[in-house]
Amino acid sequence: MLARILSAEFLKIRGKMLWFLAVLGPLGVAGLQGLNYGLRYDYLMNLYQDDPWGGLIRDVSALTLPTLFIGLAILASMAAGIEHQTNAWKQTLALPVPKTAVFAAKALLNVLLLFVSSTLLAVMTIALGATLGFDLGDIPYGDLLQTLYYPFFAALPFMVLQVWLSVTLANQAVPLTVGIIGMIVAMFGSRFDDWVPYKWPHLLNGAGEPLYSVLAGAALGVVLLLAGMAQFARKDVS
Amino acid sequence: MNEWILQTNGLTKKLGGKAVVNDVSLRIRQGDIYGFLGPNGAGKTTTIRMLLGLAKPTQGSVHIFGKELKRERMAILRKVGSLVEYPSYYGHMTAYDNLEALRRILDVPRQRIDEVLAIVRLTKEARRAVKGYSLGMKQRLGIASALLGQPDLLILDEPTNGLDPAGILEIRELIKSMPQAHGVTILVSSHLLSEIDQMASRVGIIAKGRMIFQDEIGALRQRSQARIRFSVSEPEAAWKLLLASGYHADWDRSRLSAEGGDDRAVAAMVAKLVEHDFAVYRVEEENASLERIFLEMTGGEGSL
């Protein structure tokens, strides 16, 4: 059932710029780093002479977090907006589908799009490194995938939260405001206590184990998803 | 299973403490075109939302196909097609893709899309983005969406709202043809009595959240029998005289009227009045139209 709703969701976002945004995010991050390296190539290469790939990955990841946070808010809002625009909720929810599945499909759609973005960023980072003449034999794949996918999972609660807000509130100004403030707060996330979710995508914690941040994010994401599904199924459709 | 395909018992919805729908008991029979009438804001759409599980009743129950909606929502909705208020559509997609998005969820064969497009005569326009459609075409697409799952019960909320006369005629003919052609039962709501009068076999009238009439359309028409109005000197005394003589007369302190019979009865009443020295100024036939009855029943708030 979920698969069928999801396939309808993917049909609906055609021509709605969601795919474009999903590509634009990583392209922007890689492009900005390309510019950075292009302008001060000699300085940076001198700085990272022992580990050019490591330096590049760190630079890329510095831009990834804000991009991820603003991207998840915009994607959630646009995906929900497709239904809000002509109030298509009532049509979808009068179909023989569990209301919980409708909510889950929206959330999953956003998670999948962002997963594609993260994957694209990995590919583009390698491409950028290759263009800069780094040795392709030295690519630290483990580090690269960790740097890109760990924050993705640690940011799951925010993806679900934005979907929830965007779906529940017809006025998208509220979820977008929350999303933008969230992006700013997340940039300073490393200063917070360990329990603050905004810190998790930075993968920093007292134990020094990034995986803890990832697990906390994934767990809270699932909890929020279940809560959102329950609330969505209960409320009356306007 | 009893004879009712749709049955509600004491359906009530309270919003902010106020009962928007109050103790409504709908009864719809297989093959009916059920006209659900009421002025704007009477609770029609709220009732329909509850029938579709979009809103939860504060009290009361809904049974469709003999099953309780609360318990078997999925099984019921599989056989129900609906169009609630203005049509829902995805403007950036073509009509075909709009139906395809629904088809993927309903899991019906792909050819069904062409079938419903043909029924609402949108086949030629199917590859155009819906945002460029006229309201009538969007409304037809809405009906096509409702028909996609081959429903046994079709719930259409104000399907002719906002259409021009040609569009109204088109939708009306479409609705009228459906029970025979596709064997569906239809619930159609409207605030226009004339609309319902032209398609419905049964009517329910709702006003201020309460069901005030529910019967065959013929029963409503019977109420529209002509009455004879008299303008006479001393109408109150004349009224007493007519009553005493065995006629069904009414006096509401401004008008004297009597149930109109055949010509001979009217003549006899006039003769009686003249005999007793009342001056008869005028004798008029008053054709209470359906609209008048509707207005009277809904407390004059009906928008017609």
Coordinates of C-alpha atoms in Angstrom, one line a residue:
Chain A
M1 CA 0.0 0.0 0.0
L2 CA 2.8 2.4 1.0
A3 CA 4.6 1.6 -2.2
R4 CA 1.5 2.4 -4.3
I5 CA 1.0 5.8 -2.6
L6 CA 4.7 6.5 -2.9
S7 CA 4.6 5.8 -6.6
A8 CA 1.7 8.3 -6.9
E9 CA 3.8 10.8 -5.0
F10 CA 6.7 10.5 -7.4
L11 CA 4.3 11.0 -10.3
K12 CA 2.9 14.2 -8.6
I13 CA 6.2 15.8 -8.0
R14 CA 7.1 15.7 -11.7
G15 CA 7.5 19.2 -13.1
K16 CA 7.4 20.6 -9.6
M17 CA 11.1 21.4 -9.3
L18 CA 11.6 19.0 -6.4
W19 CA 14.1 16.9 -8.4
F20 CA 15.7 20.1 -9.5
L21 CA 16.2 21.2 -5.9
A22 CA 17.5 17.8 -4.9
V23 CA 20.2 18.2 -7.5
L24 CA 20.8 21.9 -7.0
G25 CA 21.7 21.4 -3.3
P26 CA 24.8 19.1 -3.8
L27 CA 25.7 21.0 -7.0
G28 CA 25.8 24.2 -5.1
V29 CA 27.9 22.7 -2.3
A30 CA 30.4 21.1 -4.8
G31 CA 30.3 24.3 -6.9
L32 CA 31.2 26.6 -4.0
Q33 CA 34.1 24.3 -3.0
G34 CA 35.2 24.2 -6.6
L35 CA 35.3 28.0 -6.6
N36 CA 37.1 28.0 -3.2
Y37 CA 39.8 25.6 -4.6
G38 CA 39.9 27.4 -7.9
L39 CA 40.7 30.8 -6.2
R40 CA 43.2 29.6 -3.7
Y41 CA 44.4 26.3 -5.1
D42 CA 48.1 26.8 -4.2
Y43 CA 47.3 27.9 -0.6
L44 CA 44.9 25.0 0.1
M45 CA 47.1 22.4 -1.5
N46 CA 49.9 23.6 0.6
L47 CA 47.7 23.4 3.7
Y48 CA 46.4 19.9 3.0
Q49 CA 49.5 18.6 1.4
D50 CA 49.5 15.4 3.5
D51 CA 45.8 14.6 3.0
P52 CA 44.2 16.5 0.1
W53 CA 41.1 14.2 0.0
G54 CA 40.6 14.7 3.8
G55 CA 40.8 18.4 3.5
L56 CA 38.3 18.5 0.6
I57 CA 35.8 16.3 2.5
R58 CA 36.0 18.5 5.6
D59 CA 35.5 21.6 3.4
V60 CA 32.5 20.0 1.7
S61 CA 31.0 18.9 5.0
A62 CA 31.2 22.4 6.4
L63 CA 28.7 23.5 3.7
T64 CA 26.6 20.4 3.8
L65 CA 24.9 21.0 7.1
P66 CA 23.2 24.4 6.4
T67 CA 22.3 23.1 2.9
L68 CA 20.8 20.0 4.3
F69 CA 18.7 22.0 6.8
I70 CA 17.3 24.5 4.4
G71 CA 16.9 21.9 1.8
L72 CA 14.8 19.6 3.9
A73 CA 12.5 22.5 4.9
I74 CA 12.0 23.6 1.3
L75 CA 11.4 20.1 0.0
A76 CA 8.9 19.3 2.7
S77 CA 7.0 22.5 2.1
M78 CA 6.9 22.0 -1.7
A79 CA 5.8 18.4 -1.4
A80 CA 3.0 19.4 0.9
G81 CA 2.1 22.4 -1.2
I82 CA 1.1 20.1 -4.0
E83 CA -1.8 19.0 -1.9
H84 CA -2.6 22.3 -0.2
Q85 CA -2.8 24.2 -3.5
T86 CA -6.2 22.8 -4.5
N87 CA -6.9 21.1 -1.2
A88 CA -6.4 17.7 -2.7
W89 CA -6.1 16.2 0.8
K90 CA -9.8 15.4 0.9
Q91 CA -9.6 13.6 -2.4
T92 CA -6.6 11.5 -1.4
L93 CA -8.0 10.7 2.1
A94 CA -11.4 9.7 0.8
L95 CA -9.6 6.9 -1.1
P96 CA -9.4 3.4 0.4
V97 CA -6.0 4.1 2.0
P98 CA -4.9 4.2 5.6
K99 CA -4.4 7.9 6.6
T100 CA -1.2 6.9 8.4
A101 CA 0.2 5.6 5.1
V102 CA -0.5 8.9 3.4
F103 CA 1.5 10.7 6.0
A104 CA 4.3 8.1 5.9
A105 CA 4.5 8.3 2.1
K106 CA 5.0 12.1 2.3
A107 CA 7.8 11.7 4.9
L108 CA 9.4 8.9 2.9
L109 CA 9.3 10.9 -0.3
N110 CA 11.3 13.7 1.4
V111 CA 13.8 11.3 3.0
L112 CA 14.4 9.6 -0.3
L113 CA 14.9 12.8 -2.2
L114 CA 17.4 13.9 0.4
F115 CA 19.1 10.6 0.3
V116 CA 19.6 11.1 -3.4
S117 CA 21.0 14.5 -2.7
S118 CA 23.5 13.1 -0.3
T119 CA 24.5 10.4 -2.7
L120 CA 24.9 13.0 -5.5
L121 CA 27.1 15.0 -3.2
A122 CA 29.5 12.0 -2.7
V123 CA 29.7 11.6 -6.5
M124 CA 30.3 15.3 -7.0
T125 CA 33.0 15.5 -4.3
I126 CA 34.9 12.7 -6.0
A127 CA 34.5 14.4 -9.4
L128 CA 35.7 17.7 -7.9
G129 CA 38.8 16.0 -6.4
A130 CA 39.5 14.3 -9.7
T131 CA 39.3 17.7 -11.5
L132 CA 41.7 19.2 -9.0
G133 CA 44.1 16.4 -9.9
F134 CA 43.9 14.4 -6.6
D135 CA 45.1 10.8 -6.8
L136 CA 42.0 8.7 -7.5
G137 CA 43.7 5.7 -5.9
D138 CA 43.7 7.5 -2.5
I139 CA 40.0 8.3 -2.1
P140 CA 39.1 7.6 1.5
Y141 CA 35.7 6.1 0.7
G142 CA 34.9 5.2 4.4
D143 CA 35.5 8.8 5.5
L144 CA 33.6 10.2 2.6
L145 CA 30.5 8.1 3.1
Q146 CA 30.5 8.7 6.8
T147 CA 30.8 12.5 6.4
L148 CA 27.9 12.6 4.0
Y149 CA 25.5 9.9 5.2
Y150 CA 25.9 10.2 9.0
P151 CA 24.6 13.8 9.2
F152 CA 21.8 12.7 6.9
F153 CA 20.6 10.1 9.4
A154 CA 21.2 12.4 12.3
A155 CA 19.0 15.0 10.7
L156 CA 16.0 12.6 10.3
P157 CA 14.0 14.2 13.1
F158 CA 14.1 17.5 11.3
M159 CA 13.0 16.0 8.0
V160 CA 10.0 14.4 9.8
L161 CA 9.3 17.6 11.8
Q162 CA 9.2 19.7 8.7
V163 CA 7.0 17.3 6.8
W164 CA 4.7 17.2 9.8
L165 CA 4.5 21.0 10.0
S166 CA 4.1 21.5 6.3
V167 CA 1.4 18.9 6.0
T168 CA -0.6 20.1 9.0
L169 CA -0.5 23.8 8.4
A170 CA -1.9 25.1 5.2
N171 CA 0.1 28.3 5.6
Q172 CA 3.6 27.4 4.6
A173 CA 5.1 30.5 6.1
V174 CA 5.2 28.8 9.5
P175 CA 7.1 25.7 8.5
L176 CA 9.5 27.7 6.4
T177 CA 10.2 30.1 9.2
V178 CA 10.8 27.1 11.6
G179 CA 13.1 25.6 8.9
I180 CA 15.2 28.8 8.4
I181 CA 15.6 29.4 12.1
G182 CA 16.5 25.7 12.4
M183 CA 19.2 26.1 9.8
I184 CA 20.7 29.0 11.7
V185 CA 20.5 27.2 15.1
A186 CA 22.0 24.1 13.5
M187 CA 25.1 26.1 12.3
F188 CA 25.9 26.8 16.0
G189 CA 24.8 23.3 16.9
S190 CA 28.2 22.1 18.1
R191 CA 28.0 24.5 21.1
F192 CA 24.9 22.8 22.5
D193 CA 24.6 20.0 25.1
D194 CA 24.6 16.5 23.7
W195 CA 20.9 16.0 24.2
V196 CA 19.9 18.9 21.8
P197 CA 19.0 17.3 18.5
Y198 CA 20.5 20.3 16.6
K199 CA 23.9 19.1 17.7
W200 CA 23.5 15.5 16.4
P201 CA 24.1 16.2 12.7
H202 CA 27.5 17.6 13.7
L203 CA 28.3 14.1 14.9
L204 CA 29.9 15.5 18.1
N205 CA 29.2 13.9 21.5
G206 CA 30.9 13.4 24.8
A207 CA 31.7 9.8 24.0
G208 CA 33.4 10.9 20.8
E209 CA 31.5 8.3 18.8
P210 CA 29.7 9.7 15.8
L211 CA 27.5 6.6 15.6
Y212 CA 25.7 7.6 18.8
S213 CA 24.6 10.9 17.2
V214 CA 23.4 8.9 14.2
L215 CA 21.4 6.4 16.3
A216 CA 19.9 9.2 18.4
G217 CA 18.8 11.0 15.2
A218 CA 17.3 7.9 13.6
A219 CA 15.5 6.9 16.8
L220 CA 13.9 10.3 17.3
G221 CA 13.1 10.4 13.6
V222 CA 11.1 7.2 14.0
V223 CA 9.3 8.4 17.1
L224 CA 8.3 11.7 15.4
L225 CA 7.1 9.8 12.4
L226 CA 4.9 7.6 14.5
A227 CA 3.5 10.6 16.4
G228 CA 2.9 12.5 13.2
M229 CA 1.1 9.5 11.6
A230 CA -1.1 9.2 14.7
Q231 CA -2.0 12.8 14.8
F232 CA -2.6 13.0 11.0
A233 CA -4.9 10.0 11.1
R234 CA -6.9 11.5 13.9
K235 CA -7.5 15.0 12.7
D236 CA -10.5 16.1 10.6
V237 CA -9.7 17.0 7.0
S238 CA -10.7 20.5 6.1
Chain B
M1 CA -28.3 -6.5 5.0
N2 CA -31.4 -4.3 4.9
E3 CA -32.7 -2.3 2.0
W4 CA -30.7 0.9 2.7
I5 CA -27.4 1.2 0.9
L6 CA -26.5 4.2 3.1
Q7 CA -27.9 4.8 6.5
T8 CA -26.9 7.2 9.2
N9 CA -28.2 7.2 12.7
G10 CA -28.4 10.3 14.8
L11 CA -25.3 11.7 13.1
T12 CA -24.1 14.8 15.0
K13 CA -21.0 17.0 14.6
K14 CA -20.2 19.7 17.0
L15 CA -17.7 22.4 16.2
G16 CA -16.8 24.7 19.0
G17 CA -19.7 23.5 21.1
K18 CA -22.2 24.3 18.3
A19 CA -23.9 21.4 16.6
V20 CA -23.3 22.0 12.9
V21 CA -25.0 18.7 12.0
N22 CA -27.6 17.6 14.5
D23 CA -29.2 14.2 14.7
V24 CA -29.3 13.6 11.0
S25 CA -30.6 10.2 9.8
L26 CA -30.1 9.7 6.1
R27 CA -31.6 6.7 4.3
I28 CA -30.6 6.0 0.7
R29 CA -31.8 3.0 -1.3
Q30 CA -30.0 1.1 -4.0
G31 CA -30.4 2.8 -7.3
D32 CA -31.6 6.1 -5.9
I33 CA -30.5 9.5 -7.0
Y34 CA -30.7 11.1 -3.6
G35 CA -30.9 14.8 -3.6
F36 CA -29.4 16.3 -0.5
L37 CA -30.8 19.8 -0.2
G38 CA -30.2 22.7 2.1
P39 CA -29.2 26.4 2.1
N40 CA -25.5 27.3 2.3
G41 CA -24.1 26.5 5.7
A42 CA -26.9 24.0 6.6
G43 CA -24.4 21.2 7.2
K44 CA -24.5 19.4 3.9
T45 CA -20.7 19.4 3.3
T46 CA -20.0 18.5 7.0
T47 CA -22.4 15.6 6.7
I48 CA -20.7 14.4 3.5
R49 CA -17.3 14.7 5.1
M50 CA -18.5 12.4 7.8
L51 CA -19.9 9.9 5.3
L52 CA -16.4 9.7 3.7
G53 CA -14.5 9.4 7.0
L54 CA -12.9 12.8 6.5
A55 CA -14.4 14.1 9.7
K56 CA -15.3 12.2 12.8
P57 CA -18.9 12.4 14.0
T58 CA -19.3 13.7 17.6
Q59 CA -22.2 11.3 17.9
G60 CA -24.1 8.8 15.8
S61 CA -23.0 6.2 13.2
V62 CA -22.7 5.8 9.5
H63 CA -23.5 2.5 7.8
I64 CA -22.7 2.0 4.1
F65 CA -23.4 -1.2 2.3
G66 CA -24.5 -2.5 5.7
K67 CA -21.0 -2.0 7.2
E68 CA -20.1 0.4 9.8
L69 CA -17.8 3.1 8.5
K70 CA -15.8 3.4 11.7
R71 CA -14.8 -0.2 11.6
E72 CA -14.6 -1.0 7.9
R73 CA -13.6 2.3 6.4
M74 CA -11.2 0.8 3.8
A75 CA -13.6 -1.8 2.5
I76 CA -16.4 0.8 2.2
L77 CA -14.3 3.5 0.5
R78 CA -13.1 1.1 -2.1
K79 CA -16.7 1.1 -3.4
V80 CA -17.4 4.8 -3.0
G81 CA -16.5 7.6 -5.4
S82 CA -16.6 11.1 -4.2
L83 CA -16.4 14.8 -5.2
V84 CA -16.4 17.1 -2.2
E85 CA -17.1 20.8 -2.9
Y86 CA -14.8 22.2 -5.6
P87 CA -12.8 19.5 -7.3
S88 CA -9.4 18.6 -6.2
Y89 CA -6.8 18.3 -8.9
Y90 CA -3.1 18.8 -9.5
G91 CA -2.9 21.7 -11.8
H92 CA 0.6 21.1 -13.2
M93 CA -0.4 17.7 -14.4
T94 CA -2.5 16.5 -17.3
A95 CA -5.9 15.0 -16.8
Y96 CA -4.5 11.7 -17.7
D97 CA -1.7 11.9 -15.1
N98 CA -4.1 13.2 -12.4
L99 CA -6.1 10.0 -13.0
E100 CA -3.0 7.9 -13.1
A101 CA -1.9 9.2 -9.7
L102 CA -5.3 8.0 -8.3
R103 CA -5.1 4.8 -10.3
R104 CA -1.8 3.9 -8.7
I105 CA -3.4 4.1 -5.3
L106 CA -6.7 2.4 -6.3
D107 CA -4.8 -0.3 -8.2
V108 CA -7.3 -0.6 -11.1
P109 CA -6.4 -1.5 -14.7
R110 CA -4.9 1.3 -16.8
Q111 CA -7.6 1.1 -19.4
R112 CA -10.1 2.3 -16.8
I113 CA -8.6 5.8 -17.2
D114 CA -9.6 5.9 -20.8
E115 CA -13.1 4.6 -19.9
V116 CA -13.8 7.3 -17.3
L117 CA -12.3 10.0 -19.6
A118 CA -14.7 8.9 -22.3
I119 CA -17.7 8.9 -19.9
V120 CA -17.1 12.6 -19.0
R121 CA -16.0 13.4 -22.6
L122 CA -12.5 14.6 -21.8
T123 CA -10.6 12.1 -24.0
K124 CA -9.5 14.8 -26.4
E125 CA -8.3 17.2 -23.7
A126 CA -6.6 14.5 -21.6
R127 CA -3.1 15.5 -22.5
R128 CA -3.4 19.1 -21.4
A129 CA -2.4 20.5 -18.0
V130 CA -5.5 20.8 -15.9
K131 CA -4.7 24.4 -14.8
G132 CA -5.8 25.5 -18.2
Y133 CA -9.2 23.8 -17.9
S134 CA -12.5 25.6 -17.5
L135 CA -14.4 25.1 -14.3
G136 CA -16.8 22.8 -16.1
M137 CA -14.0 20.6 -17.4
K138 CA -12.4 20.5 -13.9
Q139 CA -15.7 19.5 -12.5
R140 CA -16.0 16.7 -15.1
L141 CA -12.5 15.6 -14.3
G142 CA -13.6 15.4 -10.6
I143 CA -16.4 13.2 -11.6
A144 CA -14.1 11.0 -13.7
S145 CA -11.8 10.7 -10.6
A146 CA -14.8 9.7 -8.6
L147 CA -15.8 7.0 -11.1
L148 CA -12.3 5.6 -11.5
G149 CA -12.6 2.9 -8.9
Q150 CA -15.9 1.6 -10.3
P151 CA -17.9 2.7 -7.3
D152 CA -21.3 1.4 -6.3
L153 CA -22.0 4.6 -4.5
L154 CA -21.2 8.1 -5.8
I155 CA -21.2 11.0 -3.4
L156 CA -21.2 14.4 -5.3
D157 CA -21.2 17.6 -3.2
E158 CA -22.5 20.5 -5.2
P159 CA -21.3 19.2 -8.5
T160 CA -22.9 22.0 -10.5
N161 CA -21.7 24.9 -8.2
G162 CA -20.3 27.8 -10.2
L163 CA -21.1 26.4 -13.6
D164 CA -22.8 28.2 -16.4
P165 CA -26.2 26.9 -17.6
A166 CA -24.7 24.7 -20.4
G167 CA -22.2 23.2 -17.9
I168 CA -25.0 22.5 -15.4
L169 CA -27.1 20.8 -18.1
E170 CA -24.1 18.7 -19.0
I171 CA -23.4 17.6 -15.5
R172 CA -27.0 16.9 -14.8
E173 CA -27.4 14.7 -17.8
L174 CA -24.3 12.9 -16.8
I175 CA -25.6 12.3 -13.3
K176 CA -29.0 11.2 -14.6
S177 CA -27.6 8.7 -17.0
M178 CA -25.4 7.0 -14.5
P179 CA -27.7 4.8 -12.4
Q180 CA -29.0 3.0 -15.6
A181 CA -25.7 2.9 -17.4
H182 CA -23.4 2.0 -14.5
G183 CA -25.7 0.7 -11.8
V184 CA -24.5 3.2 -9.2
T185 CA -26.4 4.9 -6.4
I186 CA -25.9 8.6 -6.2
L187 CA -26.0 11.1 -3.4
V188 CA -25.9 14.6 -4.8
S189 CA -26.1 17.7 -2.7
S190 CA -27.2 21.1 -3.8
H191 CA -28.6 24.4 -2.5
L192 CA -30.8 24.7 -5.6
L193 CA -34.1 22.9 -5.4
S194 CA -34.7 23.2 -9.1
E195 CA -31.5 21.3 -9.7
I196 CA -32.5 18.5 -7.4
D197 CA -36.0 18.5 -8.7
Q198 CA -34.7 17.7 -12.2
M199 CA -32.6 14.7 -11.2
A200 CA -33.4 13.2 -7.9
S201 CA -35.8 10.4 -7.1
R202 CA -35.6 11.0 -3.3
V203 CA -34.9 14.1 -1.4
G204 CA -33.6 15.0 2.0
I205 CA -33.7 18.6 3.2
I206 CA -31.4 19.9 5.9
A207 CA -31.5 23.3 7.5
K208 CA -29.5 24.5 10.4
G209 CA -28.0 21.1 10.8
R210 CA -31.3 19.3 11.2
M211 CA -33.0 17.0 8.7
I212 CA -36.4 18.5 8.2
F213 CA -37.8 16.4 5.3
Q214 CA -36.9 13.1 3.8
D215 CA -39.1 11.3 1.3
E216 CA -39.7 10.6 -2.4
I217 CA -39.6 13.7 -4.6
G218 CA -43.3 13.1 -5.4
A219 CA -44.2 13.7 -1.7
L220 CA -42.6 17.1 -1.9
R221 CA -44.5 17.9 -5.1
Q222 CA -47.8 16.9 -3.5
R223 CA -47.2 19.7 -1.0
S224 CA -47.2 22.2 -3.9
Q225 CA -50.9 21.9 -4.6
A226 CA -52.7 25.0 -5.5
R227 CA -54.5 27.0 -2.9
I228 CA -57.3 29.6 -3.4
R229 CA -56.8 32.9 -1.8
F230 CA -59.8 35.2 -0.9
S231 CA -59.8 38.9 -0.3
V232 CA -63.1 39.6 1.5
S233 CA -64.5 42.1 3.9
E234 CA -64.2 40.7 7.5
P235 CA -61.9 37.8 6.6
E236 CA -61.9 36.4 10.1
A237 CA -65.6 35.9 10.2
A238 CA -65.4 34.5 6.7
W239 CA -62.8 32.0 7.8
K240 CA -65.1 30.8 10.6
L241 CA -67.9 30.5 8.1
L242 CA -65.8 28.4 5.7
L243 CA -64.6 26.2 8.5
A244 CA -68.1 25.7 9.8
S245 CA -69.2 24.7 6.3
G246 CA -66.6 22.0 6.2
Y247 CA -63.9 23.6 4.0
H248 CA -60.2 23.5 4.9
A249 CA -59.6 27.1 5.3
D250 CA -56.7 29.0 6.9
W251 CA -56.5 32.4 8.4
D252 CA -53.2 33.8 9.4
R253 CA -54.4 37.3 10.4
S254 CA -53.6 38.8 7.0
R255 CA -54.7 36.3 4.4
L256 CA -57.6 34.0 4.0
S257 CA -56.9 30.9 2.0
A258 CA -58.5 27.6 1.4
E259 CA -57.4 24.3 -0.1
G260 CA -58.1 24.4 -3.7
G261 CA -60.4 21.7 -5.0
D262 CA -62.1 21.5 -8.4
D263 CA -63.9 24.5 -10.0
R264 CA -67.2 23.5 -8.4
A265 CA -65.9 23.6 -4.9
V266 CA -64.4 27.0 -5.4
A267 CA -67.7 28.2 -6.8
A268 CA -69.6 26.8 -3.8
M269 CA -67.2 28.6 -1.4
V270 CA -67.8 31.9 -3.2
A271 CA -71.5 31.3 -3.2
K272 CA -71.4 30.7 0.5
L273 CA -69.5 33.9 1.2
V274 CA -71.8 35.9 -1.0
E275 CA -74.9 34.4 0.6
H276 CA -73.7 35.6 4.0
D277 CA -73.2 39.1 2.8
F278 CA -69.4 39.2 2.7
A279 CA -68.0 41.4 0.0
V280 CA -65.7 39.3 -2.2
Y281 CA -63.0 41.5 -3.7
R282 CA -60.7 38.9 -5.2
V283 CA -60.5 35.2 -5.7
E284 CA -57.0 34.1 -6.7
E285 CA -55.3 30.9 -7.3
E286 CA -51.9 30.6 -5.6
N287 CA -49.5 28.1 -6.9
A288 CA -47.1 27.2 -4.2
S289 CA -44.0 26.4 -6.0
L290 CA -41.4 23.9 -4.8
E291 CA -39.2 26.8 -4.0
R292 CA -41.8 28.4 -1.8
I293 CA -42.1 25.2 0.1
F294 CA -38.4 24.9 0.4
L295 CA -38.1 28.4 1.6
E296 CA -40.9 27.9 4.2
M297 CA -39.3 24.7 5.4
T298 CA -35.9 26.2 5.7
G299 CA -37.1 29.3 7.5
G300 CA -36.7 31.7 4.5
E301 CA -32.9 31.4 4.6
G302 CA -32.7 29.4 1.4
S303 CA -30.6 30.9 -1.4
L304 CA -32.4 30.2 -4.6

